[in-house]
PDB file of C-alpha atoms in Angstrom:
ATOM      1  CA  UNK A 343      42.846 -32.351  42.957  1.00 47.00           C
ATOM      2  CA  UNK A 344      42.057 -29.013  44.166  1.00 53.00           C
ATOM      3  CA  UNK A 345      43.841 -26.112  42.384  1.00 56.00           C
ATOM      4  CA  UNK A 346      44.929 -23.216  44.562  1.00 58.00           C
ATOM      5  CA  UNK A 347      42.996 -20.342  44.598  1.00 58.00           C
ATOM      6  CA  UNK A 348      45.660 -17.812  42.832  1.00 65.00           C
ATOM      7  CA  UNK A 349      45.438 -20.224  39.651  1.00 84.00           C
ATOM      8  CA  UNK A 350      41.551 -20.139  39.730  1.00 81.00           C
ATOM      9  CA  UNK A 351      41.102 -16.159  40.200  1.00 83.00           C
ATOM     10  CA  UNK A 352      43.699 -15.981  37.302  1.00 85.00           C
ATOM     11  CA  UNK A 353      41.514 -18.419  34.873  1.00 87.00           C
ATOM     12  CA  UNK A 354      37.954 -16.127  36.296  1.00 88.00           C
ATOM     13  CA  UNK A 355      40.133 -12.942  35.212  1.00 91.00           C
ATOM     14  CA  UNK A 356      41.296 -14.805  31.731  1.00 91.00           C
ATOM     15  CA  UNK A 357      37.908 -16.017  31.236  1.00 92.00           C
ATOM     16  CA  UNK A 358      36.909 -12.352  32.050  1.00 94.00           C
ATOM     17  CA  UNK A 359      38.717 -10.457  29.539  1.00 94.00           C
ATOM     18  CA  UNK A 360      38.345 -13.025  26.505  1.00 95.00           C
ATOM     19  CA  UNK A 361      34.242 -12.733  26.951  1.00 96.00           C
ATOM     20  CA  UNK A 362      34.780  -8.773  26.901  1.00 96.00           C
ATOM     21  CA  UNK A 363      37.081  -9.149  24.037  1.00 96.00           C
ATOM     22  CA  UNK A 364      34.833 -11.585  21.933  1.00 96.00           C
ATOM     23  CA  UNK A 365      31.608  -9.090  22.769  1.00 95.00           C
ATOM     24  CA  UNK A 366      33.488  -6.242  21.518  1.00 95.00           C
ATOM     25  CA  UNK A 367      34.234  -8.092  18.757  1.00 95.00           C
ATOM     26  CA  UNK A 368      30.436  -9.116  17.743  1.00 94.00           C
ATOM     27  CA  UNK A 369      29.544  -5.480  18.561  1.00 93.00           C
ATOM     28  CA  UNK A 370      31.729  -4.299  15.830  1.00 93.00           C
ATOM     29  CA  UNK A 371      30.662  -6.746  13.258  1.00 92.00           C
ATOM     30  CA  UNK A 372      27.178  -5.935  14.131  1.00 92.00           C
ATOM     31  CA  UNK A 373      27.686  -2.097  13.457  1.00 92.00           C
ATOM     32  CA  UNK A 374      27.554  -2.177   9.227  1.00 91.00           C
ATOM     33  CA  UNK A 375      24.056  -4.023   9.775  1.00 90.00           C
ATOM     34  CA  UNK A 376      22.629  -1.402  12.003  1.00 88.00           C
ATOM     35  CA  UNK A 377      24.192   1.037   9.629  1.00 89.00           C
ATOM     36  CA  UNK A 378      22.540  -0.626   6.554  1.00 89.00           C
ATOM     37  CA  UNK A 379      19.574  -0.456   8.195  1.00 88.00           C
ATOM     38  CA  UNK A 380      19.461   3.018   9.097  1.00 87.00           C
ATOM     39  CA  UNK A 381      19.949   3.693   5.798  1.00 85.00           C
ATOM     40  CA  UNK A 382      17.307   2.108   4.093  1.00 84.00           C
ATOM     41  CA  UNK A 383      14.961   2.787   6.834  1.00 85.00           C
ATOM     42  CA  UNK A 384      16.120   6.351   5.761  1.00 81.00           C
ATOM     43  CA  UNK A 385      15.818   6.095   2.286  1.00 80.00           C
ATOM     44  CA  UNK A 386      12.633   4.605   2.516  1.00 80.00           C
ATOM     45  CA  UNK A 387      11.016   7.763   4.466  1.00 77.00           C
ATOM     46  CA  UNK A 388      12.082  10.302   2.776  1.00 75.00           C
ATOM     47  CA  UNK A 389      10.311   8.168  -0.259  1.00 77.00           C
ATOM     48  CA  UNK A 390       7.381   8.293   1.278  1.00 76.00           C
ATOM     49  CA  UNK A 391       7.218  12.303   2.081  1.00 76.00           C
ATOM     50  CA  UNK A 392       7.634  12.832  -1.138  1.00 77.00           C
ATOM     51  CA  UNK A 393       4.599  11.104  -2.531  1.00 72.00           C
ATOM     52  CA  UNK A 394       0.871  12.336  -2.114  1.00 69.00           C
ATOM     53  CA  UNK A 395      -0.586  11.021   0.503  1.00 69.00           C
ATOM     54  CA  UNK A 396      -4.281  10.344  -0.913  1.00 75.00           C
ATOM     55  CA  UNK A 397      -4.937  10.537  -4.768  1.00 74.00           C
ATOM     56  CA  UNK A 398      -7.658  12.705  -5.881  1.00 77.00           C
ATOM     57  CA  UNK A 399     -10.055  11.258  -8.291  1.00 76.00           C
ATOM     58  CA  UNK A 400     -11.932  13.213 -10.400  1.00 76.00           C
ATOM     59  CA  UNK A 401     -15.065  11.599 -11.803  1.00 67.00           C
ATOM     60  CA  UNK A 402     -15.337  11.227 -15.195  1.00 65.00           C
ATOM     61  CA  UNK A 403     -17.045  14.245 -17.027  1.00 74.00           C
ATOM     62  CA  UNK A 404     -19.832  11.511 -19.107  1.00 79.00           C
ATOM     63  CA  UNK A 405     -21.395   8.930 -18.170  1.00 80.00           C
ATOM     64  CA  UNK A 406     -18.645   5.462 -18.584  1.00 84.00           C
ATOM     65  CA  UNK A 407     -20.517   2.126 -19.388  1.00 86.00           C
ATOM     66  CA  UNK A 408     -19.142  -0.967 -18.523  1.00 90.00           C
ATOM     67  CA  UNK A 409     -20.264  -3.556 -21.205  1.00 93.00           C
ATOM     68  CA  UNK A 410     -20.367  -7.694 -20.912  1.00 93.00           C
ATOM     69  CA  UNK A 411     -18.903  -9.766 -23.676  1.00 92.00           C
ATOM     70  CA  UNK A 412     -21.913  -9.862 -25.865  1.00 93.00           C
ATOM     71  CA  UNK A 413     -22.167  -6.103 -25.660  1.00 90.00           C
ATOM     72  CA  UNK A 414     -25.125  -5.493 -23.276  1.00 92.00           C
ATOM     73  CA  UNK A 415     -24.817  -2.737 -20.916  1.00 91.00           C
ATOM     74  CA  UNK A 416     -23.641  -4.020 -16.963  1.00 92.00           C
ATOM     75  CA  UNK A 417     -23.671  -0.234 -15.540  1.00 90.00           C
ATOM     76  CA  UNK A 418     -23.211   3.697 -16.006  1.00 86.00           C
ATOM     77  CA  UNK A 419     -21.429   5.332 -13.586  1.00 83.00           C
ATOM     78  CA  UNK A 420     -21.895   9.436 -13.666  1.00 78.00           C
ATOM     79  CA  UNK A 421     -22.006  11.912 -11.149  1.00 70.00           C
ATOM     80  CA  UNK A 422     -23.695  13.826 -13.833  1.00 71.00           C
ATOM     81  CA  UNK A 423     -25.802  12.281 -16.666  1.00 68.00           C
ATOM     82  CA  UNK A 424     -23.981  14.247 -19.258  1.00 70.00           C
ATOM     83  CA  UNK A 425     -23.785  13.368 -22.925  1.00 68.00           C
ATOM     84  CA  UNK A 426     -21.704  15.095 -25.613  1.00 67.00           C
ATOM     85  CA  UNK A 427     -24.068  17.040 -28.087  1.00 67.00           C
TER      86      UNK A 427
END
């Protein structure tokens, strides 16, 4: 039950052209994703140069005390012991 060979090179060359077909196919359904992507990946940097990129804390011109529930002191944090007069 052989088939001759001009009927088998025809089916390879059918075969041939429906796989190229089908991949150009999933290529262009694949080309809104990669465009979606490029988007947000854009978006997303241009975000990010326009933020600061460290945040400068000044420290606090008194002394701050953190107090406990009962109202005892827990710590003073100052880079200068100053106190308002």
């Amino acid at each position: 039950m052989w088939r001759d060979s001009g009927t088998a090179v025809g089916n390879l060359l059918k075969l041939f052209v429906v796989c190229a077909v089908a991949g150009v196919l999933v290529a262009a359904l694949l080309v809104p994703a990669g465009a979606v992507a490029t988007a947000a990946v854009s978006g997303t940097n241009s975000f990010l140069d326009t933020n600061p990129g460290t945040l400068k804390l000044n420290s606090p011109a008194q002394a701050t005390t953190v107090l406990a529930s009962d109202g005892s002191t827990i710590a003073r944090f100052y880079e200068q012991d100053r106190q308002a007069v």
